[in-house]
Coordinates of C-alpha atoms and ligand atoms in Angstrom, one line a residue:
M102 CA 80.4 -144.4 -40.1
A103 CA 79.4 -147.0 -37.7
D104 CA 75.7 -147.4 -37.3
S105 CA 75.4 -147.0 -33.6
V106 CA 77.1 -144.5 -31.3
R107 CA 80.4 -145.9 -30.1
V108 CA 82.8 -143.4 -28.2
R109 CA 85.6 -143.8 -26.3
F110 CA 87.7 -142.4 -23.5
A111 CA 91.6 -143.0 -24.2
P112 CA 93.8 -141.8 -21.6
S113 CA 97.5 -142.6 -21.3
P114 CA 98.5 -143.9 -18.0
T115 CA 101.0 -141.2 -17.4
G116 CA 99.9 -139.9 -14.1
P117 CA 96.7 -139.0 -12.3
L118 CA 93.6 -138.3 -14.4
H119 CA 93.5 -134.5 -14.3
I120 CA 89.9 -132.9 -14.0
G121 CA 90.3 -131.8 -17.7
G122 CA 90.6 -135.5 -18.6
V123 CA 87.6 -136.4 -16.6
R124 CA 85.4 -133.9 -18.4
T125 CA 86.2 -135.5 -21.7
A126 CA 85.4 -138.9 -20.2
L127 CA 82.1 -137.3 -18.9
Y128 CA 81.2 -135.8 -22.3
N129 CA 81.8 -139.1 -24.1
Y130 CA 79.7 -140.9 -21.5
L131 CA 76.8 -138.4 -21.6
Y132 CA 76.9 -138.6 -25.4
A133 CA 77.1 -142.5 -25.3
K134 CA 74.0 -142.8 -22.8
K135 CA 72.0 -140.0 -24.7
N136 CA 72.2 -141.9 -27.9
N137 CA 72.0 -145.4 -26.4
G138 CA 75.3 -146.1 -27.5
S139 CA 78.4 -147.6 -25.9
F140 CA 81.2 -146.0 -24.1
L141 CA 84.7 -147.5 -24.1
L142 CA 87.7 -147.1 -22.0
R143 CA 90.9 -147.6 -23.9
I144 CA 94.3 -147.5 -22.3
E145 CA 96.8 -145.8 -24.5
D146 CA 100.0 -147.2 -23.2
T147 CA 102.2 -147.5 -26.0
D148 CA 104.9 -145.2 -24.7
Q149 CA 106.2 -147.2 -22.0
K150 CA 108.7 -144.8 -20.9
R151 CA 106.1 -142.5 -19.7
T152 CA 103.8 -145.0 -18.2
V153 CA 103.4 -144.5 -14.4
S154 CA 102.7 -147.3 -12.0
G155 CA 99.4 -146.9 -10.3
A156 CA 97.9 -144.6 -13.0
E157 CA 95.8 -147.0 -14.6
E158 CA 94.2 -148.3 -11.4
Y159 CA 93.8 -144.5 -10.5
I160 CA 91.6 -144.1 -13.8
Y161 CA 89.3 -147.1 -12.9
S162 CA 88.8 -145.8 -9.3
A163 CA 88.2 -142.1 -10.4
L164 CA 85.7 -143.1 -12.9
E165 CA 84.2 -145.5 -10.6
W166 CA 83.7 -143.0 -7.8
L167 CA 82.0 -140.5 -10.4
G168 CA 79.8 -142.9 -11.8
I169 CA 81.3 -142.6 -15.3
V170 CA 81.3 -146.4 -15.7
P171 CA 82.6 -147.8 -19.2
D172 CA 80.5 -150.4 -20.9
E173 CA 83.8 -151.9 -22.6
S174 CA 87.3 -151.6 -20.8
P175 CA 90.1 -153.6 -20.0
K176 CA 88.4 -154.9 -17.1
H177 CA 85.1 -155.6 -18.9
E178 CA 86.2 -156.3 -22.5
G179 CA 83.8 -156.3 -25.6
S180 CA 84.3 -158.2 -28.6
L181 CA 86.9 -155.7 -30.1
G182 CA 89.7 -156.0 -27.7
P183 CA 92.2 -155.9 -26.2
Y184 CA 91.6 -152.6 -24.7
H185 CA 95.4 -152.1 -23.7
Q186 CA 97.2 -150.8 -26.7
S187 CA 100.3 -152.4 -25.4
E188 CA 98.6 -155.6 -26.2
R189 CA 97.9 -154.6 -29.7
N190 CA 101.2 -154.7 -31.4
E191 CA 100.3 -157.4 -33.8
I192 CA 97.3 -155.4 -35.1
Y193 CA 99.5 -152.4 -35.5
E194 CA 102.2 -154.2 -37.5
K195 CA 99.7 -155.8 -39.7
W196 CA 98.2 -152.4 -40.7
V197 CA 101.3 -150.4 -40.9
Q198 CA 102.9 -153.0 -43.3
I199 CA 99.6 -152.4 -45.3
L200 CA 100.3 -148.6 -45.6
I201 CA 103.9 -149.6 -46.6
D202 CA 102.5 -151.9 -49.3
K203 CA 100.4 -149.2 -50.6
G204 CA 103.3 -146.8 -50.8
L205 CA 102.2 -144.6 -48.2
A206 CA 104.4 -145.1 -45.5
Y207 CA 108.3 -145.7 -45.6
Y208 CA 111.3 -146.7 -43.5
A209 CA 113.5 -143.8 -42.2
F210 CA 117.0 -144.5 -41.0
D211 CA 118.1 -140.8 -40.1
T212 CA 119.5 -140.8 -36.5
L213 CA 118.6 -138.6 -34.1
E214 CA 121.8 -136.8 -34.2
E215 CA 121.5 -136.4 -37.9
L216 CA 118.0 -134.9 -37.6
D217 CA 119.2 -132.6 -34.9
A218 CA 122.0 -131.4 -37.2
H219 CA 119.4 -130.7 -39.9
R220 CA 117.3 -129.0 -37.5
K221 CA 120.1 -126.7 -36.3
E222 CA 121.4 -125.9 -39.9
H223 CA 117.9 -124.7 -40.5
E224 CA 117.6 -122.6 -37.6
K225 CA 120.7 -120.8 -38.5
K226 CA 119.2 -119.9 -41.8
G227 CA 116.0 -118.7 -39.7
K228 CA 114.1 -121.8 -41.1
T229 CA 112.2 -124.7 -39.6
F230 CA 113.2 -128.2 -40.7
I231 CA 110.3 -130.3 -41.6
Y232 CA 110.8 -133.7 -42.7
N233 CA 108.3 -134.1 -45.9
W234 CA 107.9 -133.8 -49.6
H235 CA 110.5 -131.1 -50.1
N236 CA 113.4 -132.9 -48.6
R237 CA 112.6 -136.6 -47.8
L238 CA 114.3 -137.8 -51.0
K239 CA 117.6 -136.0 -49.7
L240 CA 117.2 -137.9 -46.4
K241 CA 118.0 -141.6 -45.3
N242 CA 114.9 -143.5 -45.9
S243 CA 113.6 -146.4 -48.2
L244 CA 112.1 -143.7 -50.8
S245 CA 116.0 -142.2 -51.3
V246 CA 117.7 -145.7 -51.1
S247 CA 117.2 -148.8 -53.3
A248 CA 115.0 -151.6 -52.1
K249 CA 117.8 -153.8 -51.7
E250 CA 119.7 -151.4 -49.5
T251 CA 116.7 -151.0 -47.4
G252 CA 116.3 -154.7 -47.0
E253 CA 119.9 -155.0 -45.9
K254 CA 119.8 -152.2 -43.4
I255 CA 116.6 -153.8 -41.8
K256 CA 118.0 -157.1 -41.7
S257 CA 121.3 -156.0 -40.1
G258 CA 119.4 -154.4 -37.3
A259 CA 119.9 -150.7 -38.2
P260 CA 117.4 -148.8 -36.0
Y261 CA 114.7 -147.3 -38.1
V262 CA 111.2 -145.6 -37.8
I263 CA 108.3 -145.8 -40.2
R264 CA 106.9 -142.5 -41.6
F265 CA 103.7 -141.5 -43.0
L266 CA 103.9 -140.2 -46.4
M267 CA 101.8 -136.9 -45.7
W268 CA 101.9 -135.4 -49.2
N269 CA 103.4 -136.3 -52.5
D270 CA 103.0 -134.3 -55.9
G271 CA 99.7 -134.8 -57.6
D272 CA 97.7 -135.2 -54.1
D273 CA 95.4 -132.8 -52.9
E274 CA 96.9 -129.9 -51.2
V275 CA 94.1 -129.2 -48.7
V276 CA 92.6 -131.7 -46.2
R277 CA 89.2 -130.7 -44.8
C278 CA 88.9 -131.1 -41.1
P279 CA 85.2 -131.1 -40.0
D280 CA 84.6 -130.7 -36.3
I281 CA 81.2 -130.7 -34.7
I282 CA 82.0 -127.9 -32.2
R283 CA 84.2 -125.8 -34.7
G284 CA 82.8 -126.4 -38.3
N285 CA 85.1 -127.1 -40.9
V286 CA 89.1 -126.3 -40.9
D287 CA 91.0 -126.5 -44.2
V288 CA 94.7 -127.4 -43.6
D289 CA 97.5 -127.4 -46.0
C290 CA 98.9 -130.8 -46.3
K291 CA 102.2 -129.5 -47.8
L292 CA 102.9 -127.7 -44.4
L293 CA 102.5 -130.9 -42.6
D294 CA 105.4 -133.2 -41.8
D295 CA 105.7 -137.0 -42.6
K296 CA 105.0 -138.1 -39.1
I297 CA 106.4 -141.1 -37.4
L298 CA 103.8 -144.0 -37.2
Y299 CA 106.4 -146.3 -35.7
K300 CA 109.2 -145.7 -33.4
S301 CA 112.3 -147.4 -33.4
D302 CA 111.6 -149.0 -30.0
G303 CA 109.2 -151.1 -32.1
F304 CA 106.0 -149.3 -30.8
P305 CA 103.7 -147.4 -32.6
T306 CA 103.1 -143.8 -32.1
Y307 CA 99.9 -142.4 -30.5
H308 CA 98.6 -141.1 -33.9
F309 CA 99.0 -144.3 -35.5
A310 CA 97.5 -146.6 -32.8
N311 CA 94.8 -144.3 -32.1
V312 CA 93.5 -144.2 -35.7
V313 CA 93.7 -147.6 -36.1
D314 CA 92.1 -148.6 -32.8
D315 CA 89.1 -146.1 -33.5
H316 CA 88.6 -147.5 -36.7
L317 CA 88.7 -151.1 -35.6
M318 CA 86.9 -150.5 -32.5
K319 CA 84.0 -149.0 -34.8
I320 CA 84.2 -145.6 -32.9
S321 CA 81.5 -143.3 -34.4
H322 CA 82.5 -140.1 -32.6
V323 CA 85.9 -139.0 -31.3
I324 CA 85.2 -136.5 -28.5
R325 CA 88.4 -135.1 -26.9
G326 CA 90.3 -132.3 -25.9
E327 CA 91.1 -129.2 -28.0
E328 CA 94.9 -130.0 -27.8
W329 CA 94.5 -132.8 -30.4
L330 CA 92.8 -130.5 -32.8
P331 CA 96.3 -129.8 -34.6
S332 CA 96.5 -133.7 -35.1
L333 CA 93.2 -133.9 -36.7
A334 CA 94.6 -133.2 -40.3
L335 CA 97.1 -136.2 -39.9
H336 CA 94.3 -138.3 -38.6
I337 CA 91.9 -137.7 -41.4
K338 CA 94.7 -138.4 -43.9
L339 CA 95.6 -141.6 -42.2
Y340 CA 91.9 -142.6 -42.5
D341 CA 91.9 -141.6 -46.2
A342 CA 95.1 -143.6 -46.7
F343 CA 93.5 -146.8 -45.5
G344 CA 90.5 -145.9 -47.3
W345 CA 88.4 -145.9 -44.1
T346 CA 85.3 -143.6 -43.4
T347 CA 86.4 -141.1 -40.6
P348 CA 84.3 -140.9 -37.5
S349 CA 82.9 -137.6 -36.5
F350 CA 85.1 -135.4 -34.3
A351 CA 84.2 -133.1 -31.5
H352 CA 87.2 -131.0 -30.0
L353 CA 86.4 -129.7 -26.4
P354 CA 87.2 -126.3 -25.3
L355 CA 90.3 -125.8 -23.1
I356 CA 89.7 -125.2 -19.3
L357 CA 91.2 -122.3 -18.0
K358 CA 93.0 -121.1 -14.7
P359 CA 90.6 -119.3 -12.3
N360 CA 92.1 -116.1 -13.3
G361 CA 91.2 -117.0 -16.9
K362 CA 95.1 -116.5 -17.8
G363 CA 96.3 -119.9 -19.3
K364 CA 95.3 -123.5 -19.2
L365 CA 94.5 -125.2 -15.9
S366 CA 97.3 -127.3 -15.2
K367 CA 98.2 -130.0 -12.8
R368 CA 100.2 -127.9 -10.4
D369 CA 97.7 -125.2 -10.2
G370 CA 95.7 -127.2 -7.5
D371 CA 98.8 -127.1 -5.1
Q372 CA 99.6 -123.5 -5.9
L373 CA 96.1 -122.1 -5.6
G374 CA 94.8 -124.5 -2.8
F375 CA 91.9 -126.4 -4.5
P376 CA 91.9 -129.8 -6.2
V377 CA 92.3 -130.5 -9.7
F378 CA 92.2 -134.2 -9.4
P379 CA 89.0 -136.4 -8.8
I380 CA 90.3 -138.5 -6.2
Q381 CA 93.7 -138.4 -4.2
W382 CA 97.0 -139.3 -5.7
G383 CA 100.0 -140.0 -3.7
E384 CA 100.4 -138.5 -0.3
E385 CA 99.9 -135.0 -0.9
M386 CA 97.7 -134.6 -3.8
K387 CA 94.2 -134.5 -2.6
G388 CA 91.2 -134.9 -4.8
Y389 CA 87.7 -133.7 -4.9
R390 CA 86.7 -136.9 -3.0
E391 CA 88.8 -136.0 -0.1
T392 CA 88.0 -132.4 0.0
G393 CA 84.2 -133.3 0.7
F394 CA 82.7 -133.2 -2.7
L395 CA 79.9 -135.5 -3.8
P396 CA 80.8 -137.3 -7.2
E397 CA 77.3 -135.7 -8.6
A398 CA 78.5 -132.2 -8.0
V399 CA 81.7 -132.8 -9.6
V400 CA 80.1 -134.2 -12.6
N401 CA 77.5 -131.5 -12.6
F402 CA 80.2 -128.8 -12.5
L403 CA 82.5 -130.5 -15.0
A404 CA 79.5 -130.8 -17.4
L405 CA 79.2 -127.1 -17.3
L406 CA 82.6 -126.5 -18.3
G407 CA 82.0 -126.1 -22.0
W408 CA 78.3 -127.0 -22.1
N409 CA 75.0 -125.6 -21.3
N410 CA 71.5 -126.3 -21.9
G411 CA 70.7 -122.6 -23.5
D412 CA 68.9 -121.7 -20.4
E413 CA 69.7 -120.7 -16.7
Q414 CA 69.7 -124.0 -15.3
E415 CA 73.0 -125.0 -13.7
V416 CA 72.1 -128.0 -11.2
F417 CA 71.4 -131.1 -13.1
T418 CA 71.2 -134.7 -11.9
I419 CA 73.2 -137.1 -14.1
E420 CA 69.8 -138.4 -15.6
E421 CA 68.7 -134.7 -16.7
M422 CA 72.3 -134.4 -18.1
I423 CA 72.1 -137.4 -20.1
S424 CA 68.7 -136.5 -21.5
L425 CA 69.8 -132.7 -22.3
F426 CA 73.5 -133.2 -23.5
D427 CA 74.0 -132.1 -27.0
L428 CA 77.4 -131.7 -28.5
N429 CA 76.0 -128.8 -30.8
R430 CA 75.6 -127.0 -27.7
V431 CA 79.2 -127.4 -26.6
H432 CA 81.0 -124.1 -26.9
H433 CA 84.5 -123.6 -28.5
A434 CA 85.3 -120.7 -26.1
S435 CA 87.5 -121.8 -23.4
A436 CA 85.8 -122.5 -20.0
R437 CA 87.3 -120.9 -16.8
F438 CA 87.7 -123.0 -13.7
D439 CA 85.9 -121.5 -10.8
P440 CA 86.7 -123.4 -7.5
E441 CA 84.4 -121.2 -5.4
K442 CA 81.4 -121.9 -7.8
N443 CA 82.4 -125.7 -7.5
K444 CA 81.6 -125.4 -3.7
W445 CA 78.2 -123.9 -4.6
F446 CA 77.5 -126.9 -6.8
N447 CA 78.5 -129.2 -4.0
Q448 CA 76.2 -127.4 -1.4
Q449 CA 73.2 -127.6 -4.0
H450 CA 73.6 -131.2 -4.4
I451 CA 74.0 -131.8 -0.7
Q452 CA 70.7 -130.0 -0.3
A453 CA 69.2 -131.9 -3.1
L454 CA 69.9 -135.3 -1.2
S455 CA 66.8 -136.9 0.3
L456 CA 66.7 -136.6 4.2
S457 CA 67.3 -140.4 4.5
S458 CA 70.4 -140.3 2.1
F459 CA 71.8 -137.4 3.9
A460 CA 71.3 -139.0 7.3
Q461 CA 73.3 -142.1 6.2
L462 CA 76.3 -139.8 5.6
C463 CA 75.6 -138.2 9.1
K464 CA 75.3 -141.8 10.5
A465 CA 78.7 -142.7 9.0
E466 CA 80.5 -139.7 10.3
V467 CA 79.0 -140.2 13.8
E468 CA 80.0 -143.7 14.1
R469 CA 83.6 -142.6 12.8
H470 CA 83.7 -140.1 16.0
T471 CA 81.8 -141.6 18.6
Q472 CA 80.4 -144.9 20.2
T473 CA 77.1 -143.2 20.5
Y474 CA 73.9 -145.4 19.6
L475 CA 71.4 -143.2 17.6
T476 CA 67.8 -144.2 17.1
D477 CA 66.5 -143.3 13.6
E478 CA 64.4 -140.7 15.1
K479 CA 67.2 -138.9 16.7
L480 CA 69.3 -139.4 13.5
L481 CA 66.8 -138.0 11.1
S482 CA 66.3 -135.0 13.5
M483 CA 70.0 -134.1 13.6
A484 CA 70.4 -134.7 9.9
E485 CA 67.6 -132.3 9.3
M486 CA 69.2 -129.6 11.4
V487 CA 72.6 -130.1 9.7
Q488 CA 71.8 -130.5 6.2
P489 CA 71.2 -126.8 5.2
R490 CA 74.4 -125.7 7.1
V491 CA 76.8 -128.2 4.9
V492 CA 78.8 -127.1 1.8
L493 CA 81.5 -129.7 1.9
L494 CA 81.3 -133.2 3.4
G495 CA 84.1 -131.9 5.7
D496 CA 81.6 -129.6 7.6
L497 CA 79.5 -132.6 8.7
W498 CA 81.3 -133.3 11.7
P499 CA 81.7 -129.7 13.0
A500 CA 78.1 -129.4 12.3
L501 CA 77.1 -132.8 14.1
K502 CA 79.7 -132.5 16.9
I503 CA 77.3 -130.1 19.0
F504 CA 75.0 -133.0 19.4
F505 CA 77.6 -135.2 21.2
E506 CA 80.1 -132.7 23.0
A507 CA 79.7 -129.8 25.1
P508 CA 81.4 -126.7 23.2
D509 CA 85.3 -126.5 23.6
E510 CA 85.0 -123.0 23.9
Y511 CA 82.4 -120.1 24.0
D512 CA 82.8 -117.3 21.4
S513 CA 84.0 -114.4 23.4
K514 CA 82.1 -111.8 21.0
A515 CA 78.9 -113.6 21.6
I516 CA 79.4 -113.5 25.5
K517 CA 79.9 -109.8 25.2
K518 CA 76.7 -109.6 23.2
V519 CA 74.2 -111.7 25.1
W520 CA 75.8 -112.3 28.7
K521 CA 74.0 -109.8 31.0
E522 CA 73.9 -109.6 34.8
N523 CA 70.9 -111.8 35.2
T524 CA 71.7 -114.5 32.7
A525 CA 73.5 -117.0 34.9
T526 CA 70.4 -116.8 37.1
L527 CA 68.0 -117.3 34.3
L528 CA 69.9 -120.2 33.1
Q529 CA 70.2 -121.9 36.5
T530 CA 66.5 -121.6 36.6
V531 CA 66.1 -123.3 33.5
A532 CA 68.3 -126.0 34.7
E533 CA 66.3 -126.4 37.7
R534 CA 63.1 -126.4 36.3
L535 CA 64.1 -129.0 33.7
V536 CA 65.1 -131.6 36.2
N537 CA 62.0 -133.4 36.1
E538 CA 61.5 -133.3 32.2
D539 CA 63.4 -136.1 30.6
H540 CA 62.0 -135.3 27.2
L541 CA 61.9 -131.7 25.9
K542 CA 58.9 -131.4 23.9
T543 CA 59.6 -128.2 21.9
D544 CA 56.1 -126.5 22.8
A545 CA 56.4 -127.2 26.5
F546 CA 60.0 -126.0 26.6
K547 CA 59.2 -122.8 24.8
S548 CA 56.4 -122.1 27.3
L549 CA 58.9 -122.8 30.2
L550 CA 61.5 -120.2 28.9
Q551 CA 58.6 -117.9 28.5
S552 CA 57.6 -118.3 32.0
I553 CA 60.8 -118.0 33.4
A554 CA 61.5 -114.8 31.3
E555 CA 58.3 -113.5 32.2
G556 CA 59.0 -114.3 36.1
A557 CA 62.2 -112.4 35.8
G558 CA 60.6 -109.4 34.3
T559 CA 62.1 -109.8 30.8
G560 CA 61.5 -111.4 27.3
I561 CA 62.2 -114.8 25.9
G562 CA 65.0 -113.2 23.8
A563 CA 67.0 -112.6 26.9
L564 CA 67.2 -116.4 27.3
M565 CA 67.6 -117.6 23.7
G566 CA 71.0 -116.2 23.0
P567 CA 72.5 -117.3 26.2
L568 CA 71.1 -120.7 25.9
R569 CA 72.3 -121.0 22.5
L570 CA 75.6 -119.9 23.6
V571 CA 76.0 -122.6 26.3
L572 CA 74.7 -125.4 24.2
V573 CA 76.8 -124.9 20.8
G574 CA 79.6 -122.2 21.9
S575 CA 78.2 -119.6 19.6
L576 CA 75.2 -117.8 18.4
T577 CA 74.8 -119.8 15.1
G578 CA 73.5 -123.1 14.4
P579 CA 70.3 -124.9 14.1
D580 CA 66.8 -124.1 15.4
L581 CA 67.0 -123.8 19.3
L582 CA 64.0 -125.5 20.2
Q583 CA 64.5 -128.4 17.8
L584 CA 68.1 -128.6 19.1
T585 CA 67.2 -128.9 22.7
H586 CA 64.6 -131.3 21.9
T587 CA 67.1 -133.6 20.3
L588 CA 69.6 -133.1 22.9
G589 CA 67.2 -134.0 25.8
A590 CA 67.0 -132.3 29.1
R591 CA 69.9 -134.3 30.7
V592 CA 72.4 -132.6 28.3
V593 CA 70.9 -129.4 28.3
I594 CA 71.4 -129.2 32.1
D595 CA 74.8 -130.2 31.9
R596 CA 75.9 -127.8 29.3
I597 CA 74.1 -125.1 31.3
N598 CA 76.2 -126.1 34.2
I599 CA 79.5 -126.4 32.3
A600 CA 78.9 -123.0 30.8
L601 CA 78.2 -121.3 34.1
M602 CA 81.5 -122.5 35.4
E603 CA 83.4 -121.5 32.3
I604 CA 81.8 -118.1 31.6
S605 CA 80.8 -116.6 35.0
Ligands
LIG200 N1 96.0 -140.9 -25.5 C1 95.5 -139.8 -25.7 C2 95.3 -138.8 -24.5 O1 96.0 -139.3 -23.5 C3 94.1 -139.8 -26.4 C4 93.8 -138.6 -27.3 C5 92.6 -139.0 -28.1 O2 91.4 -138.9 -27.4 O3 92.6 -139.1 -29.4 O4 94.8 -138.0 -24.3

């Protein structure tokens, strides 16, 4: 095994990066940072037919937004590149030749039609066709025909693939597959097929390129999704065939749909109305970013889909996660995706922002919607009132709007509840008495309300509800005295007057 921790995220650019892929990237990142190691991004683009334009850029943008920044990547290569598999063909050609020379890989000339016919024939007999030790000598390959014939076929340009010789008489039958999360799994090699290492299009398959690259890039730990577990035996056999030491493996648990029934899929977002992508893809598919999530919240809820620190803590900063992350604490049971809980994580991270950072978010939002110039004092005061009320960043403007615009409408249930016969007169008195105050000190304003209420033989409560209603349109919202202080006397008077026309 390599001395230092080197891990990699190795996506294929076949579409937007799904939240499950992001979790894999995150666990690799956390593990690397925890161990002062390196986190690599390798683009596995050997399957040219499946490569989708824009998908690679999407991977960079998504990781950047989330702060999961690779130490080595196609954009920032280390010494063991290239980091695009499509640029490594010469390397794969060299290594596949080594396997052929060792007698551990061979050319196969069977056409797709022939293989299909074999499959169908087997099916008819209720059997499964597996290309391996028990029939390879009856099929068309360099083991079943002479070297001369093989040479001639290749020369004549006949299409071929290169297959791995999985098991031969005399070899060990069992391959032990150790996994940090699942322990050891023993697999019977005789049940496995002679996997294709090189396709007829001249490109290596995932399995071959992946193993060669992990070795040459000195990967110490392979941390990836559970869907790759069935390939582990083949990968270990490939390392053995080269005489290479295997890295350690950790296969992460599946992420399930919110109802727990089946794997979370790319389509679930559309159907169930929550994002399954980090950032927007195309026109329709919104990401967590566009839905108003903070990247630190997304990283937090993803980290907990499969890992916990063994205690009750759920909200973590990235630094805390780095220091606590442990592959031995990743569970193998599938993790259920919970969109509602994800919002809760976002809210927690919004509350955890310092007032000045949160105020910067507010400032950007205000600038987007109005031309108003804000003093720092005013901005901070608004931010302070709004921060406890925001779950998603999309809640920012609706919460801030009350500082800039009179309500569009007044909640009719609230009117029924608080609007009494004397309300209009009371509010009018407030407006009149405010005329000489340009700055509403909260204490002074409270005394003013008290004296007006007392003068009318009622309590301050009779004024608070209606005042809130005329200022924000409903009975919810921030502390009334802080609100009026921030709005200023002029705005309060205007809103009283507007409401008196609308409501009375
Ligand atoms: N290219 C594979 C994928 O798209 C990588 C799997 C692995 O990490 O070995 O998931």
